[in-house]
Each structure stands twice: as C-alpha cells, then as structure tokens.
Amino acid sequence: MTLEEYKQQRASTKKSITRIKNIIEANGRGEGKPLTSAELKCRLGILESYFKQIISYQTQIEQVRKL
C-alpha cells in the first residue's frame, strides 16, 4: 500500500470510531434507541478492533515515511 492509502484507511477507521462514539453519547443523553449491556459490550469489542487497526496503519505510515 502507498502512504496515501494507509492514510485513507486510517481516516476511514477513525470515522467508524466516531460513529460509535456518537451513538453512545446520544444514548447517554437519552436520545435514540436505548442500548443494552450486550450491545455496549459488542461495541467495545469493535472499538478495540478499530484501535488495533489504527495502531497498525500508523505503524505502516511511519515505516513508509522512513523510506
């Protein structure tokens, strides 16, 4: 992958994290559909996966920049 592709992937993953954040914040304000404990745990697992992806993309970006 190129530097730009890694940056695009990182940006896309950040957008996914933001979507989950917005859902959880809206739920905390009593807006939208209430989330169950199971749904929150599932979203946490997804966030952890996204975080690992971000770290991987960032590592790749830094390696490409060194070249």
MMTF fields as JSON, N, C-alpha, C and O atoms, coordinates in Angstrom:
{
  "mmtfVersion": "1.0.0",
  "mmtfProducer": "UNKNOWN",
  "numBonds": 267,
  "numAtoms": 268,
  "numGroups": 67,
  "numChains": 1,
  "numModels": 1,
  "chainsPerModel": [1],
  "groupsPerChain": [67],
  "chainIdList": ["A"],
  "bondAtomList": [4, 2, 8, 6, 12, 10, 16, 14, 20, 18, 24, 22, 28, 26, 32, 30, 36, 34, 40, 38, 44, 42, 48, 46, 52, 50, 56, 54, 60, 58, 64, 62, 68, 66, 72, 70, 76, 74, 80, 78, 84, 82, 88, 86, 92, 90, 96, 94, 100, 98, 104, 102, 108, 106, 112, 110, 116, 114, 120, 118, 124, 122, 128, 126, 132, 130, 136, 134, 140, 138, 144, 142, 148, 146, 152, 150, 156, 154, 160, 158, 164, 162, 168, 166, 172, 170, 176, 174, 180, 178, 184, 182, 188, 186, 192, 190, 196, 194, 200, 198, 204, 202, 208, 206, 212, 210, 216, 214, 220, 218, 224, 222, 228, 226, 232, 230, 236, 234, 240, 238, 244, 242, 248, 246, 252, 250, 256, 254, 260, 258, 264, 262],
  "bondOrderList": [1, 1, 1, 1, 1, 1, 1, 1, 1, 1, 1, 1, 1, 1, 1, 1, 1, 1, 1, 1, 1, 1, 1, 1, 1, 1, 1, 1, 1, 1, 1, 1, 1, 1, 1, 1, 1, 1, 1, 1, 1, 1, 1, 1, 1, 1, 1, 1, 1, 1, 1, 1, 1, 1, 1, 1, 1, 1, 1, 1, 1, 1, 1, 1, 1, 1],
  "groupList": [{"groupName": "MET", "atomNameList": ["N", "CA", "C", "O"], "elementList": ["N", "C", "C", "O"], "formalChargeList": [0, 0, 0, 0], "bondAtomList": [1, 0, 2, 1, 3, 2], "bondOrderList": [1, 1, 2], "singleLetterCode": "M", "chemCompType": "L-PEPTIDE LINKING"}, {"groupName": "THR", "atomNameList": ["N", "CA", "C", "O"], "elementList": ["N", "C", "C", "O"], "formalChargeList": [0, 0, 0, 0], "bondAtomList": [1, 0, 2, 1, 3, 2], "bondOrderList": [1, 1, 2], "singleLetterCode": "T", "chemCompType": "L-PEPTIDE LINKING"}, {"groupName": "LEU", "atomNameList": ["N", "CA", "C", "O"], "elementList": ["N", "C", "C", "O"], "formalChargeList": [0, 0, 0, 0], "bondAtomList": [1, 0, 2, 1, 3, 2], "bondOrderList": [1, 1, 2], "singleLetterCode": "L", "chemCompType": "L-PEPTIDE LINKING"}, {"groupName": "GLU", "atomNameList": ["N", "CA", "C", "O"], "elementList": ["N", "C", "C", "O"], "formalChargeList": [0, 0, 0, 0], "bondAtomList": [1, 0, 2, 1, 3, 2], "bondOrderList": [1, 1, 2], "singleLetterCode": "E", "chemCompType": "L-PEPTIDE LINKING"}, {"groupName": "TYR", "atomNameList": ["N", "CA", "C", "O"], "elementList": ["N", "C", "C", "O"], "formalChargeList": [0, 0, 0, 0], "bondAtomList": [1, 0, 2, 1, 3, 2], "bondOrderList": [1, 1, 2], "singleLetterCode": "Y", "chemCompType": "L-PEPTIDE LINKING"}, {"groupName": "LYS", "atomNameList": ["N", "CA", "C", "O"], "elementList": ["N", "C", "C", "O"], "formalChargeList": [0, 0, 0, 0], "bondAtomList": [1, 0, 2, 1, 3, 2], "bondOrderList": [1, 1, 2], "singleLetterCode": "K", "chemCompType": "L-PEPTIDE LINKING"}, {"groupName": "GLN", "atomNameList": ["N", "CA", "C", "O"], "elementList": ["N", "C", "C", "O"], "formalChargeList": [0, 0, 0, 0], "bondAtomList": [1, 0, 2, 1, 3, 2], "bondOrderList": [1, 1, 2], "singleLetterCode": "Q", "chemCompType": "L-PEPTIDE LINKING"}, {"groupName": "ARG", "atomNameList": ["N", "CA", "C", "O"], "elementList": ["N", "C", "C", "O"], "formalChargeList": [0, 0, 0, 0], "bondAtomList": [1, 0, 2, 1, 3, 2], "bondOrderList": [1, 1, 2], "singleLetterCode": "R", "chemCompType": "L-PEPTIDE LINKING"}, {"groupName": "ALA", "atomNameList": ["N", "CA", "C", "O"], "elementList": ["N", "C", "C", "O"], "formalChargeList": [0, 0, 0, 0], "bondAtomList": [1, 0, 2, 1, 3, 2], "bondOrderList": [1, 1, 2], "singleLetterCode": "A", "chemCompType": "L-PEPTIDE LINKING"}, {"groupName": "SER", "atomNameList": ["N", "CA", "C", "O"], "elementList": ["N", "C", "C", "O"], "formalChargeList": [0, 0, 0, 0], "bondAtomList": [1, 0, 2, 1, 3, 2], "bondOrderList": [1, 1, 2], "singleLetterCode": "S", "chemCompType": "L-PEPTIDE LINKING"}, {"groupName": "ILE", "atomNameList": ["N", "CA", "C", "O"], "elementList": ["N", "C", "C", "O"], "formalChargeList": [0, 0, 0, 0], "bondAtomList": [1, 0, 2, 1, 3, 2], "bondOrderList": [1, 1, 2], "singleLetterCode": "I", "chemCompType": "L-PEPTIDE LINKING"}, {"groupName": "ASN", "atomNameList": ["N", "CA", "C", "O"], "elementList": ["N", "C", "C", "O"], "formalChargeList": [0, 0, 0, 0], "bondAtomList": [1, 0, 2, 1, 3, 2], "bondOrderList": [1, 1, 2], "singleLetterCode": "N", "chemCompType": "L-PEPTIDE LINKING"}, {"groupName": "GLY", "atomNameList": ["N", "CA", "C", "O"], "elementList": ["N", "C", "C", "O"], "formalChargeList": [0, 0, 0, 0], "bondAtomList": [1, 0, 2, 1, 3, 2], "bondOrderList": [1, 1, 2], "singleLetterCode": "G", "chemCompType": "PEPTIDE LINKING"}, {"groupName": "PRO", "atomNameList": ["N", "CA", "C", "O"], "elementList": ["N", "C", "C", "O"], "formalChargeList": [0, 0, 0, 0], "bondAtomList": [1, 0, 2, 1, 3, 2], "bondOrderList": [1, 1, 2], "singleLetterCode": "P", "chemCompType": "L-PEPTIDE LINKING"}, {"groupName": "CYS", "atomNameList": ["N", "CA", "C", "O"], "elementList": ["N", "C", "C", "O"], "formalChargeList": [0, 0, 0, 0], "bondAtomList": [1, 0, 2, 1, 3, 2], "bondOrderList": [1, 1, 2], "singleLetterCode": "C", "chemCompType": "L-PEPTIDE LINKING"}, {"groupName": "PHE", "atomNameList": ["N", "CA", "C", "O"], "elementList": ["N", "C", "C", "O"], "formalChargeList": [0, 0, 0, 0], "bondAtomList": [1, 0, 2, 1, 3, 2], "bondOrderList": [1, 1, 2], "singleLetterCode": "F", "chemCompType": "L-PEPTIDE LINKING"}, {"groupName": "VAL", "atomNameList": ["N", "CA", "C", "O"], "elementList": ["N", "C", "C", "O"], "formalChargeList": [0, 0, 0, 0], "bondAtomList": [1, 0, 2, 1, 3, 2], "bondOrderList": [1, 1, 2], "singleLetterCode": "V", "chemCompType": "L-PEPTIDE LINKING"}],
  "groupTypeList": [0, 1, 2, 3, 3, 4, 5, 6, 6, 7, 8, 9, 1, 5, 5, 9, 10, 1, 7, 10, 5, 11, 10, 10, 3, 8, 11, 12, 7, 12, 3, 12, 5, 13, 2, 1, 9, 8, 3, 2, 5, 14, 7, 2, 12, 10, 2, 3, 9, 4, 15, 5, 6, 10, 10, 9, 4, 6, 1, 6, 10, 3, 6, 16, 7, 5, 2],
  "groupIdList": [1, 2, 3, 4, 5, 6, 7, 8, 9, 10, 11, 12, 13, 14, 15, 16, 17, 18, 19, 20, 21, 22, 23, 24, 25, 26, 27, 28, 29, 30, 31, 32, 33, 34, 35, 36, 37, 38, 39, 40, 41, 42, 43, 44, 45, 46, 47, 48, 49, 50, 51, 52, 53, 54, 55, 56, 57, 58, 59, 60, 61, 62, 63, 64, 65, 66, 67],
  "secStructList": [7, 7, 2, 2, 2, 2, 2, 2, 2, 2, 2, 2, 2, 2, 2, 2, 2, 2, 2, 2, 2, 2, 2, 2, 2, 2, 2, 2, 6, 6, 7, 1, 1, 7, 7, 7, 2, 2, 2, 2, 2, 2, 2, 2, 2, 2, 2, 2, 2, 2, 2, 2, 2, 2, 2, 2, 2, 2, 2, 2, 2, 2, 2, 2, 2, 2, 7],
  "xCoordList": [0.833, 0.0, 0.875, 2.02, 0.317, 1.034, 0.725, -0.179, 1.495, 1.276, -0.145, -0.811, -0.604, -1.959, -3.028, -4.044, -2.807, -3.782, -3.849, -4.931, -2.695, -2.688, -3.407, -4.167, -3.17, -3.84, -5.351, -6.116, -5.78, -7.213, -7.836, -8.933, -7.131, -7.633, -7.734, -8.709, -6.718, -6.73, -7.892, -8.578, -8.122, -9.223, -10.569, -11.471, -10.708, -11.955, -12.224, -13.358, -11.181, -11.333, -11.675, -12.488, -11.067, -11.396, -12.862, -13.52, -13.376, -14.791, -15.685, -16.718, -15.297, -16.072, -16.083, -17.106, -14.945, -14.86, -15.77, -16.475, -15.754, -16.584, -18.067, -18.849, -18.459, -19.872, -20.307, -21.379, -19.474, -19.809, -19.847, -20.742, -18.898, -18.862, -20.144, -20.725, -20.585, -21.792, -23.032, -23.916, -23.102, -24.231, -24.264, -25.32, -23.102, -23.031, -23.345, -24.052, -22.823, -23.114, -24.596, -25.182, -25.204, -26.636, -27.441, -28.427, -27.022, -27.696, -27.601, -28.564, -26.448, -26.255, -27.129, -27.48, -27.485, -28.371, -29.842, -30.724, -30.101, -31.477, -32.06, -33.274, -31.213, -31.667, -31.51, -30.652, -32.331, -32.213, -32.647, -33.233, -32.347, -32.72, -31.804, -30.584, -32.369, -31.521, -30.658, -31.118, -29.421, -28.521, -28.476, -28.409, -28.513, -28.419, -26.96, -26.051, -26.758, -25.405, -24.658, -23.474, -25.348, -24.72, -24.303, -23.232, -25.153, -24.812, -23.593, -22.724, -23.533, -22.384, -21.099, -20.051, -21.178, -20.006, -19.559, -18.362, -20.516, -20.197, -19.494, -18.485, -20.01, -19.403, -18.003, -17.111, -17.816, -16.482, -15.507, -14.375, -15.946, -15.092, -14.739, -13.604, -15.714, -15.478, -14.48, -13.571, -14.657, -13.733, -12.308, -11.351, -12.174, -10.84, -10.2, -9.006, -11.002, -10.511, -10.095, -9.041, -10.924, -10.594, -9.312, -8.49, -9.141, -7.941, -6.687, -5.673, -6.769, -5.639, -5.353, -4.194, -6.407, -6.228, -5.519, -4.605, -5.955, -5.345, -3.852, -3.028, -3.512, -2.105, -1.335, -0.223, -1.919, -1.266, -1.059, 0.029, -2.104, -1.977, -0.924, -0.13, -0.923, 0.046, 1.47, 2.38, 1.651, 2.963, 3.408, 4.56, 2.502, 2.821, 3.134, 4.06, 2.372, 2.623, 4.022, 4.757, 4.39, 5.712, 6.816, 7.866, 6.593, 7.598, 7.755, 8.875, 6.656, 6.717, 7.42, 8.192, 7.156, 7.793, 9.294, 10.022, 9.775, 11.224, 11.956, 13.164, 11.221, 11.868, 12.344, 12.908],
  "yCoordList": [-1.188, 0.0, 1.248, 1.231, 2.303, 3.575, 4.35, 4.001, 5.404, 6.265, 6.808, 6.813, 7.262, 7.825, 6.778, 7.087, 5.562, 4.503, 4.193, 3.986, 4.164, 3.952, 5.102, 4.878, 6.315, 7.466, 7.397, 7.734, 6.965, 6.828, 5.757, 5.935, 4.648, 3.574, 4.049, 3.76, 4.776, 5.305, 6.27, 6.214, 7.152, 8.115, 7.398, 7.789, 6.371, 5.605, 4.93, 4.908, 4.385, 3.735, 4.759, 4.481, 5.937, 6.998, 7.4, 7.663, 7.45, 7.776, 6.722, 7.051, 5.47, 4.393, 4.519, 4.286, 4.887, 5.101, 6.256, 6.172, 7.319, 8.488, 8.137, 8.62, 7.298, 6.89, 6.17, 6.446, 5.249, 4.533, 5.494, 5.409, 6.394, 7.399, 8.215, 8.445, 8.653, 9.463, 8.683, 9.24, 7.411, 6.572, 6.444, 6.577, 6.186, 6.009, 7.319, 7.318, 8.431, 9.719, 10.062, 10.567, 9.797, 10.059, 9.193, 9.648, 7.963, 7.062, 7.6, 7.522, 8.139, 8.708, 9.922, 10.215, 10.64, 11.806, 11.416, 12.273, 10.108, 9.644, 9.77, 9.669, 9.987, 10.108, 8.759, 7.957, 8.521, 7.286, 6.077, 6.192, 4.928, 3.662, 3.337, 3.449, 2.941, 2.554, 1.34, 0.423, 1.34, 0.233, -0.709, -0.278, -1.996, -2.988, -3.165, -2.686, -3.852, -4.148, -4.965, -4.737, -5.907, -6.744, -5.902, -6.113, -4.945, -4.074, -3.215, -3.023, -2.704, -1.891, -2.725, -2.252, -3.961, -4.83, -5.137, -5.176, -5.354, -5.622, -4.423, -4.584, -3.226, -2.014, -1.799, -1.312, -2.162, -2.061, -2.976, -2.585, -4.185, -5.11, -4.571, -4.71, -3.953, -3.356, -2.206, -2.073, -1.377, -0.254, -0.745, -0.155, -1.821, -2.373, -2.833, -2.634, -3.448, -3.872, -2.671, -2.687, -1.635, -0.419, 0.216, 0.702, 0.212, 0.799, 0.058, 0.679, -1.279, -2.067, -1.734, -1.661, -1.533, -1.168, 0.183, 0.347, 1.146, 2.477, 2.371, 2.984, 1.6, 1.425, 0.802, 1.23, -0.2, -0.846, 0.126, 0.193, 0.884, 1.86, 2.915, 3.298, 3.378, 4.401, 3.862, 4.559, 2.627, 1.999, 1.919, 2.215, 1.522, 1.428, 2.812, 2.96, 3.804, 5.168, 5.61, 6.172, 5.356, 5.757, 5.006, 5.581, 3.729, 2.958, 3.464, 3.569, 3.776, 4.282, 5.636, 5.918, 6.46, 7.795, 7.702, 8.585, 6.634, 6.467, 6.112, 6.323, 5.571, 5.125, 6.276, 6.061],
  "zCoordList": [0.0, 0.0, 0.0, 0.453, -0.508, -0.518, 0.757, 1.517, 0.969, 2.123, 2.13, 3.165, 0.979, 0.896, 1.196, 1.819, 0.761, 1.036, 2.528, 3.076, 3.177, 4.636, 5.341, 6.283, 4.889, 5.496, 5.29, 6.193, 4.114, 3.847, 4.729, 5.258, 4.882, 5.743, 7.195, 7.889, 7.636, 8.996, 9.187, 10.208, 8.223, 8.302, 8.317, 9.057, 7.52, 7.477, 8.82, 9.299, 9.417, 10.72, 11.792, 12.673, 11.73, 12.689, 12.567, 13.574, 11.34, 11.141, 11.777, 12.361, 11.666, 12.279, 13.798, 14.442, 14.358, 15.811, 16.217, 17.223, 15.444, 15.745, 15.688, 16.507, 14.727, 14.64, 15.912, 16.45, 16.392, 17.621, 18.798, 19.639, 18.863, 19.935, 19.951, 21.012, 18.781, 18.696, 19.131, 19.783, 18.779, 19.19, 20.704, 21.321, 21.304, 22.755, 23.479, 24.487, 22.969, 23.589, 23.485, 24.443, 22.341, 22.168, 23.128, 23.71, 23.287, 24.218, 25.647, 26.41, 26.002, 27.342, 27.594, 28.737, 26.515, 26.635, 26.539, 26.593, 26.396, 26.297, 24.901, 24.721, 23.925, 22.538, 21.84, 22.208, 20.849, 20.077, 20.876, 21.952, 20.328, 20.938, 22.119, 21.998, 23.247, 24.38, 24.026, 23.346, 24.485, 24.212, 25.404, 26.555, 25.11, 26.179, 26.576, 25.898, 27.671, 28.124, 27.074, 26.828, 26.465, 25.435, 24.229, 23.66, 23.842, 22.713, 23.033, 22.184, 24.248, 24.652, 24.66, 24.221, 25.156, 25.169, 23.743, 23.457, 22.857, 21.458, 20.844, 20.156, 21.08, 20.537, 21.111, 20.417, 22.378, 22.971, 22.24, 21.954, 21.943, 21.199, 19.827, 19.369, 19.169, 17.86, 17.983, 17.164, 19.012, 19.23, 19.466, 18.965, 20.226, 20.471, 19.16, 18.939, 18.298, 16.992, 16.146, 15.511, 16.141, 15.396, 15.926, 15.149, 17.244, 17.835, 17.354, 17.035, 17.305, 16.809, 15.349, 14.942, 14.563, 13.158, 13.035, 12.227, 13.849, 13.822, 14.13, 13.451, 15.147, 15.513, 14.351, 14.044, 13.71, 12.581, 11.429, 10.858, 11.083, 9.995, 10.321, 9.461, 11.561, 11.953, 11.859, 11.41, 12.282, 12.184, 10.727, 10.409, 9.852, 8.426, 7.846, 7.049, 8.243, 7.774, 8.173, 7.361, 9.424, 9.892, 9.158, 8.87, 8.854, 8.132, 6.704, 6.204, 6.05, 4.674, 4.642, 3.725, 5.628, 5.679, 5.843, 5.39, 6.49, 6.712, 5.43, 5.318, 4.46, 3.22, 2.371, 1.298]
}
